[in-house]
Short mmCIF file of C-alpha atoms in Angstrom, two decimals:
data_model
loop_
_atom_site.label_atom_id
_atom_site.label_comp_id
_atom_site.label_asym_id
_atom_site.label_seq_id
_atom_site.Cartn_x
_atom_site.Cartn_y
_atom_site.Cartn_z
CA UNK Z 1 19.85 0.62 17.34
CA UNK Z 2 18.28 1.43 13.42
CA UNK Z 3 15.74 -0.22 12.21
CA UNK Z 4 15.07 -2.72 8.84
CA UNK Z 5 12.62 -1.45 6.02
CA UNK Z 6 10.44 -3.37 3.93
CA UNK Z 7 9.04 -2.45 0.58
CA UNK Z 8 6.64 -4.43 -1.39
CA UNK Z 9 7.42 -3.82 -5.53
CA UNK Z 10 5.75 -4.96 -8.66
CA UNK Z 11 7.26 -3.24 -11.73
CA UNK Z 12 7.97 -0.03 -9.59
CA UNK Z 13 10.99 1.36 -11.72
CA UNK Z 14 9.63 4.88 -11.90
CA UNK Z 15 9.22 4.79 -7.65
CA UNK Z 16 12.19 2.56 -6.73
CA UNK Z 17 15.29 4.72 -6.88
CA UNK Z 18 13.23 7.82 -4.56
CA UNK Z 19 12.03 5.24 -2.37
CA UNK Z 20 14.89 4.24 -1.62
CA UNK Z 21 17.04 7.53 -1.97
CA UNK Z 22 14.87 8.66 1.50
CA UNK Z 23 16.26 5.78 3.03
CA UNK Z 24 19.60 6.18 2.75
CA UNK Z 25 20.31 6.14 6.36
CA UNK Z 26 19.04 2.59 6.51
CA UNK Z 27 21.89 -0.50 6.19
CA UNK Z 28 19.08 -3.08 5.89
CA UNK Z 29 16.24 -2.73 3.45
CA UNK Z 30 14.55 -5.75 2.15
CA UNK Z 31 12.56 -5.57 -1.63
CA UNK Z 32 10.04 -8.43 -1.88
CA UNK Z 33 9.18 -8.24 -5.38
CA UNK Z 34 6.36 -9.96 -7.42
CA UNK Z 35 8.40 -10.69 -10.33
CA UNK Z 36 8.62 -7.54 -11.75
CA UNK Z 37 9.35 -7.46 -15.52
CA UNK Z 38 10.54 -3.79 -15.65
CA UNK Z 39 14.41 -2.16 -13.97
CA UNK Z 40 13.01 -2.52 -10.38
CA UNK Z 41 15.01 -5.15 -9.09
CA UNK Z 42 17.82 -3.71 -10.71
CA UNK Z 43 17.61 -0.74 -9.32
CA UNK Z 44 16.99 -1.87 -5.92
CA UNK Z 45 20.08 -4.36 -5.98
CA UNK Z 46 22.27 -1.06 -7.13
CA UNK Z 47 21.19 0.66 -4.76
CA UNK Z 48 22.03 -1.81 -1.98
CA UNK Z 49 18.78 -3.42 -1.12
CA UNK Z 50 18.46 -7.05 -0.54
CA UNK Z 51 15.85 -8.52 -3.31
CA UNK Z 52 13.33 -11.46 -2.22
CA UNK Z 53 11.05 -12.44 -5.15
CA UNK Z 54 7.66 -14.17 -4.43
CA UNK Z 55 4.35 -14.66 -6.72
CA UNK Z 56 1.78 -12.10 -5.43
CA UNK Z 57 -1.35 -13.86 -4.28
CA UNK Z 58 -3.13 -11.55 -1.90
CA UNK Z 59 -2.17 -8.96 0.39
CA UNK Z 60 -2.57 -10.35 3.62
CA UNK Z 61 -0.99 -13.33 2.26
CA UNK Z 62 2.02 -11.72 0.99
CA UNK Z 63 2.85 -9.32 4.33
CA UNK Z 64 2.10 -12.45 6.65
CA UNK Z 65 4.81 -14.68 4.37
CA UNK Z 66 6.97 -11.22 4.56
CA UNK Z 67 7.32 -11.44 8.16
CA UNK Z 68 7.43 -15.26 8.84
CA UNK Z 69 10.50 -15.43 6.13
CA UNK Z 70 12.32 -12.65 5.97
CA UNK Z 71 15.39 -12.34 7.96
CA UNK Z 72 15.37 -8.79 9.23
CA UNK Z 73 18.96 -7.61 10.57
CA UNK Z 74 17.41 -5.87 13.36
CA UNK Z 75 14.19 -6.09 15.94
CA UNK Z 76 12.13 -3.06 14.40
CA UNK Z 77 10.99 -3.16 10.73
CA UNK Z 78 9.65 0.05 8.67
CA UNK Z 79 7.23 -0.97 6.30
CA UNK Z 80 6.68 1.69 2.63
CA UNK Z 81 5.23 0.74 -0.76
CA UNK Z 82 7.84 2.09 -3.66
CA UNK Z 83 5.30 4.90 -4.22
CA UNK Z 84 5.82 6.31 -0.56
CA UNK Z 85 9.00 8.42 1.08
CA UNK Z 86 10.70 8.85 4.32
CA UNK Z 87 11.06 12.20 5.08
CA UNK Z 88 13.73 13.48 7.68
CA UNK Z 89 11.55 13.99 10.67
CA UNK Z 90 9.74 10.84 9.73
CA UNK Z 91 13.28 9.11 10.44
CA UNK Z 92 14.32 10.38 13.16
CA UNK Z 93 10.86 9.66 14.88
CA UNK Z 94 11.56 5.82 14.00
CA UNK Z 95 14.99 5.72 14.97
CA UNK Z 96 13.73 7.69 18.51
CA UNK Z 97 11.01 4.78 18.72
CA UNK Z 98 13.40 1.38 17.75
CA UNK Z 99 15.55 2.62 20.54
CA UNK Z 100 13.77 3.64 23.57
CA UNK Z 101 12.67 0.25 25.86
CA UNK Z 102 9.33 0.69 26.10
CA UNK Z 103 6.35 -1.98 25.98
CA UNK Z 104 4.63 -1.41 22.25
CA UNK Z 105 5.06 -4.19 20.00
CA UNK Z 106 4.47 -1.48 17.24
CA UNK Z 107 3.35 2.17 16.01
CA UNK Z 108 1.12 4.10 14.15
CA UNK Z 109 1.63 6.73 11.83
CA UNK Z 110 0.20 8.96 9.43
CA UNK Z 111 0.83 10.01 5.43
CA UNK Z 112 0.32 12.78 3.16
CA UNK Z 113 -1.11 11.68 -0.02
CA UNK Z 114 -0.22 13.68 -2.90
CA UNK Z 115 -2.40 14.87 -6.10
CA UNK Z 116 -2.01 16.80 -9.04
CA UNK Z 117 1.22 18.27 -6.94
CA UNK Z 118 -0.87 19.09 -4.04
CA UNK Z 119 -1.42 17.54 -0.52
CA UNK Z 120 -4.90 15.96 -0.77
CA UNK Z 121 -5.78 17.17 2.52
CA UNK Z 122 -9.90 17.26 2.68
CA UNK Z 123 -10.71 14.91 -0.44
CA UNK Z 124 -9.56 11.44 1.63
CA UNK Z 125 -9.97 9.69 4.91
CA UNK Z 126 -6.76 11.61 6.35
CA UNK Z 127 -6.05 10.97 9.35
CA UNK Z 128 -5.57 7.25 8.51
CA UNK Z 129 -3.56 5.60 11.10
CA UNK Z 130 -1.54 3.14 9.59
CA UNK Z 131 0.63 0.47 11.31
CA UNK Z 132 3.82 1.01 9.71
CA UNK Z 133 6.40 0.37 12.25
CA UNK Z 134 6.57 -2.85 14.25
CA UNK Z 135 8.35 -6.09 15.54
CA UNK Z 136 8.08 -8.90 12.69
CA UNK Z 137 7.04 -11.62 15.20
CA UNK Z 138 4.51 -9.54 16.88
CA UNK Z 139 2.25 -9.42 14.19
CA UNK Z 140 0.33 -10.46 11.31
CA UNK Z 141 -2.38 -9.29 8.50
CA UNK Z 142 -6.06 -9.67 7.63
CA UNK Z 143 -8.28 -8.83 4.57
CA UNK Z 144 -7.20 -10.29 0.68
CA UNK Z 145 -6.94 -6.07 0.25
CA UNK Z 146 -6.39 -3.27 2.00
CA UNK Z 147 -5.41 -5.29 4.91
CA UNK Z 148 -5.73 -4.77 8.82
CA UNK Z 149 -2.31 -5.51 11.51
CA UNK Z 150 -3.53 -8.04 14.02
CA UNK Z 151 -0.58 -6.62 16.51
CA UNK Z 152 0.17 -8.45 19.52
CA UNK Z 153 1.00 -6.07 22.41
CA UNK Z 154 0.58 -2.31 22.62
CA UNK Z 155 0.32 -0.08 20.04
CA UNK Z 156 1.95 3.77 19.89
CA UNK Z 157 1.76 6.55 17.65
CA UNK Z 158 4.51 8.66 15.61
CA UNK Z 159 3.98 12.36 14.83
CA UNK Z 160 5.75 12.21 11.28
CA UNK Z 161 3.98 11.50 7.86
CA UNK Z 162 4.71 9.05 5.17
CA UNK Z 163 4.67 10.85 1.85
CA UNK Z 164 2.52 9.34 -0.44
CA UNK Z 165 2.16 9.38 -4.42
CA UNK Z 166 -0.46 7.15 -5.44
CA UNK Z 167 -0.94 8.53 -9.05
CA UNK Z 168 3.01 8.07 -9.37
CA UNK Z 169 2.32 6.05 -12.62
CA UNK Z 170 -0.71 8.21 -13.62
CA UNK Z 171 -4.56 8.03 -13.30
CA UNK Z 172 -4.78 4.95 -16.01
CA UNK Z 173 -3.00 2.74 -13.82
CA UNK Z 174 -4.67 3.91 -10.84
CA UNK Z 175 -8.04 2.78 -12.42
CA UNK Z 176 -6.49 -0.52 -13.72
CA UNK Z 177 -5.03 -1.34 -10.02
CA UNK Z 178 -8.36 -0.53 -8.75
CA UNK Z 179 -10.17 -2.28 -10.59
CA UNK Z 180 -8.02 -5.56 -9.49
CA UNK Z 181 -8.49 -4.19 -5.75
CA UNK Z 182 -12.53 -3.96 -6.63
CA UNK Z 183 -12.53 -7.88 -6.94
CA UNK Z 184 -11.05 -8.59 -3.48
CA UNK Z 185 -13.24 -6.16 -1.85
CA UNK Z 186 -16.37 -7.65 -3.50
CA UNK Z 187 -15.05 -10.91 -2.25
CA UNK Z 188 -14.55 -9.13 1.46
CA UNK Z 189 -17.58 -7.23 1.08
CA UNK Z 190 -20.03 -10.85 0.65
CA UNK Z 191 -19.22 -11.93 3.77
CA UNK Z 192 -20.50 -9.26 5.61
CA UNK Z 193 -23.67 -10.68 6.92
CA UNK Z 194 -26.34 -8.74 9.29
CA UNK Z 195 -26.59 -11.47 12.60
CA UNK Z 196 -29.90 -10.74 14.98
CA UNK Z 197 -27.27 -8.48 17.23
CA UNK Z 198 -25.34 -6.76 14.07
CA UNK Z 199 -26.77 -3.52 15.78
CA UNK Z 200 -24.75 -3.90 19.13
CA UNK Z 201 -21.85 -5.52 17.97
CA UNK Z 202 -20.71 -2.81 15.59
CA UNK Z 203 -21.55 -0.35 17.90
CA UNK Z 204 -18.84 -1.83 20.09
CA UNK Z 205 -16.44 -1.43 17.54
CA UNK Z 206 -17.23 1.48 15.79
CA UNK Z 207 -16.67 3.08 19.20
CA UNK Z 208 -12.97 1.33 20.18
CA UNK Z 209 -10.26 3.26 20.89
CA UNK Z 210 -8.42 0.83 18.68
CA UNK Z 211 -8.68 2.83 14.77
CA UNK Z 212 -8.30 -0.76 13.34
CA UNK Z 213 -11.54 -2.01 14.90
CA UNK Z 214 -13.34 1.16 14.35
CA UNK Z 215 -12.05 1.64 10.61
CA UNK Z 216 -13.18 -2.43 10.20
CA UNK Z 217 -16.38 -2.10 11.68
CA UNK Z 218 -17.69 1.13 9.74
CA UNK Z 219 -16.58 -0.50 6.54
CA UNK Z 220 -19.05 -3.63 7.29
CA UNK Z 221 -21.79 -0.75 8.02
CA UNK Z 222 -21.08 0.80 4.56
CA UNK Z 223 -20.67 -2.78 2.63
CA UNK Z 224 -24.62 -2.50 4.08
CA UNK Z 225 -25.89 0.39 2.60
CA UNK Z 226 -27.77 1.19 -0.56
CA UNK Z 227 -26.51 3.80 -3.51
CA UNK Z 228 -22.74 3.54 -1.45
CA UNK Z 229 -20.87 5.19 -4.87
CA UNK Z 230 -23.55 8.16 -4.58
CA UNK Z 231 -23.13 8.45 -0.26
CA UNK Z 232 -18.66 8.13 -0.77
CA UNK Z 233 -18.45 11.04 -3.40
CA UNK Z 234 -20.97 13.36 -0.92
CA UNK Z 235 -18.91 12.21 1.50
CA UNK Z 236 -15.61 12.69 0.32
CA UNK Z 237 -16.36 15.68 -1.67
CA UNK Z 238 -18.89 17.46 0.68
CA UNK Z 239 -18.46 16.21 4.06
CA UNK Z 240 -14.94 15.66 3.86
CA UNK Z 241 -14.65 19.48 2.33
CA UNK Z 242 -12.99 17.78 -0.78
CA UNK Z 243 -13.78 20.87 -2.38
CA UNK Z 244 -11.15 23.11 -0.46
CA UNK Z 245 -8.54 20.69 -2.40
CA UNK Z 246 -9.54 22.25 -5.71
CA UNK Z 247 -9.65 19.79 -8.90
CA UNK Z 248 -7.62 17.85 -7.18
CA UNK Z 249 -10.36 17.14 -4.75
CA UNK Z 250 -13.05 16.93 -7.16
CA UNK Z 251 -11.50 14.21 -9.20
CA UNK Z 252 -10.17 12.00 -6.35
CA UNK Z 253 -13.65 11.92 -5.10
CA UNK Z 254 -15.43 10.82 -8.27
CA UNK Z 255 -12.59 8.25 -8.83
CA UNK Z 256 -13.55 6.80 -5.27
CA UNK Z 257 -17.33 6.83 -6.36
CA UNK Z 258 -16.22 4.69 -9.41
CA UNK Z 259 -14.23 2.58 -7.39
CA UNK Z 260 -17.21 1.92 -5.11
CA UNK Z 261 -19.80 1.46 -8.21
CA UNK Z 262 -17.15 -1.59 -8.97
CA UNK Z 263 -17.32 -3.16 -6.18
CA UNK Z 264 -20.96 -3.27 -5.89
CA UNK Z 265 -21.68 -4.38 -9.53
CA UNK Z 266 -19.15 -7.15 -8.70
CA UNK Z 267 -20.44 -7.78 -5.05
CA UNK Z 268 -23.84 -8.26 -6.94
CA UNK Z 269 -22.74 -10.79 -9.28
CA UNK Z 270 -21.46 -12.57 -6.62
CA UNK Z 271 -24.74 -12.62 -5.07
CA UNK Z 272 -26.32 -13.79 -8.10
CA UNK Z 273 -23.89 -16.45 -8.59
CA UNK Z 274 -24.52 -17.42 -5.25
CA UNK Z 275 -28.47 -17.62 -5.88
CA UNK Z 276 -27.97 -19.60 -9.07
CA UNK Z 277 -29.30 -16.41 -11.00
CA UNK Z 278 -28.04 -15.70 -14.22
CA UNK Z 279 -25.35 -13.02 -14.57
#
């Protein structure tokens, strides 16, 4: 048994072709593409992937339309953005997993993000357990960004890393993307609301063996706390040891403090706007 891969694109020509070079053992990889204007869907359909096009509207949106549409050739989809590859051990790991019988309805896995040609290994949240690997009707997606798998059955866990190149098309666009992300987390970010028993509840969470819940739960803690670009570059740089990563390190974590300082000047507005204040 293989396995089908997904990849979301939006004018990913300078990713596209490496993408989907690391693939190559894969006879069914599906491109949903929000009408990219560059060579990505070129590409792609040259290099034998199927091309789906659909408007981008939000991320949970877009996976949850991904895997209610699609036709997949086979039970077990892989899931990469353009910017991330497949290395070998990575593949055989998912081809070990899509055919044994167990129970799991999908798996976790880790990546490597890479930075000024060096693994950012201290100067992010790594390990981040992603769910990458899973059965299309077996799950769905939560959050307009960064989005949480709502998996129904049991998860597992692969050994292998995703590589990952975030600054693929350079730190400009990287600001510019997150600065589009910024407004959907301001939007997630008002609804967090403290309730009489906000205490106990996330407590419950933040403690669950699920990394979902507890990576959910200690983001609605931080939405709550004051001077949060200030508190993510100590804690990045400092208590993450972001500093072992060199420049590298430095610089990721005071692009993650600007990130934050964008979504609370927009998360205030929204309060504001909310109050009838003037913005």
């Amino acid at each position: 048994m293989s396995v089908s891969v997904l990849i979301l694109t939006l004018n990913e020509e300078i990713n596209i072709g490496e993408c989907l070079e690391s693939l190559s053992w894969c006879d069914d990889i599906v491109v949903l593409d929000s009408m990219s204007t560059d060579g990505t869907r070129a590409i792609a359909e040259g290099l034998g992937a199927r091309v789906v096009t659909r408007a981008f509207d939000n991320w949970s949106a877009h996976q949850n339309w991904a895997v209610a549409n699609i036709e997949f050739r086979y039970p077990w989809v892989l899931y990469l953005d353009a910017d991330e590859r497949c290395p070998s051990d990575l593949r055989d790991e998912v081809l070990r997993c899509a055919r044994q019988r167990g129970t799991e309805a999908a798996f976790r896995l880790r990546r490597k993000d890479y930075f000024m040609g060096q693994w950012l290994k201290h100067a992010q949240l790594y390990p981040t357990w992603l769910v990458r690997l899973f059965r299309p009707d077996r799950i769905r997606y939560e959050r307009l960004v960064n989005p949480v798998a709502i998996v129904d059955g049991p998860i597992g866990e692969i050994g292998a890393h995703i590589i990952h190149y975030p600054f693929s098309h350079g730190v400009s666009h990287w600001i510019a993307r997150h600065n589009r992300y910024s407004d959907m987390e301001a939007v997630e970010a008002a609804k967090v609301r403290v309730p009489p028993d906000a205490t106990s509840a996330a407590g419950v969470t933040v403690w669950s063996r699920d990394p979902n819940e507890r990576r959910r739960a200690l983001k609605d803690i931080f939405f709550r706390m004051p001077a949060r670009p200030l508190v993510k570059f100590i804690y990045y740089y400092a208590w993450r040891r972001g500093f072992l990563d060199g420049r590298a390190g430095f610089t990721y974590a005071t692009l993650q403090a600007i990130y934050e300082y964008m979504i609370a000047c927009k998360g205030a507005e929204l309060e504001r706007r909310r109050r009838g204040l003037p913005v």
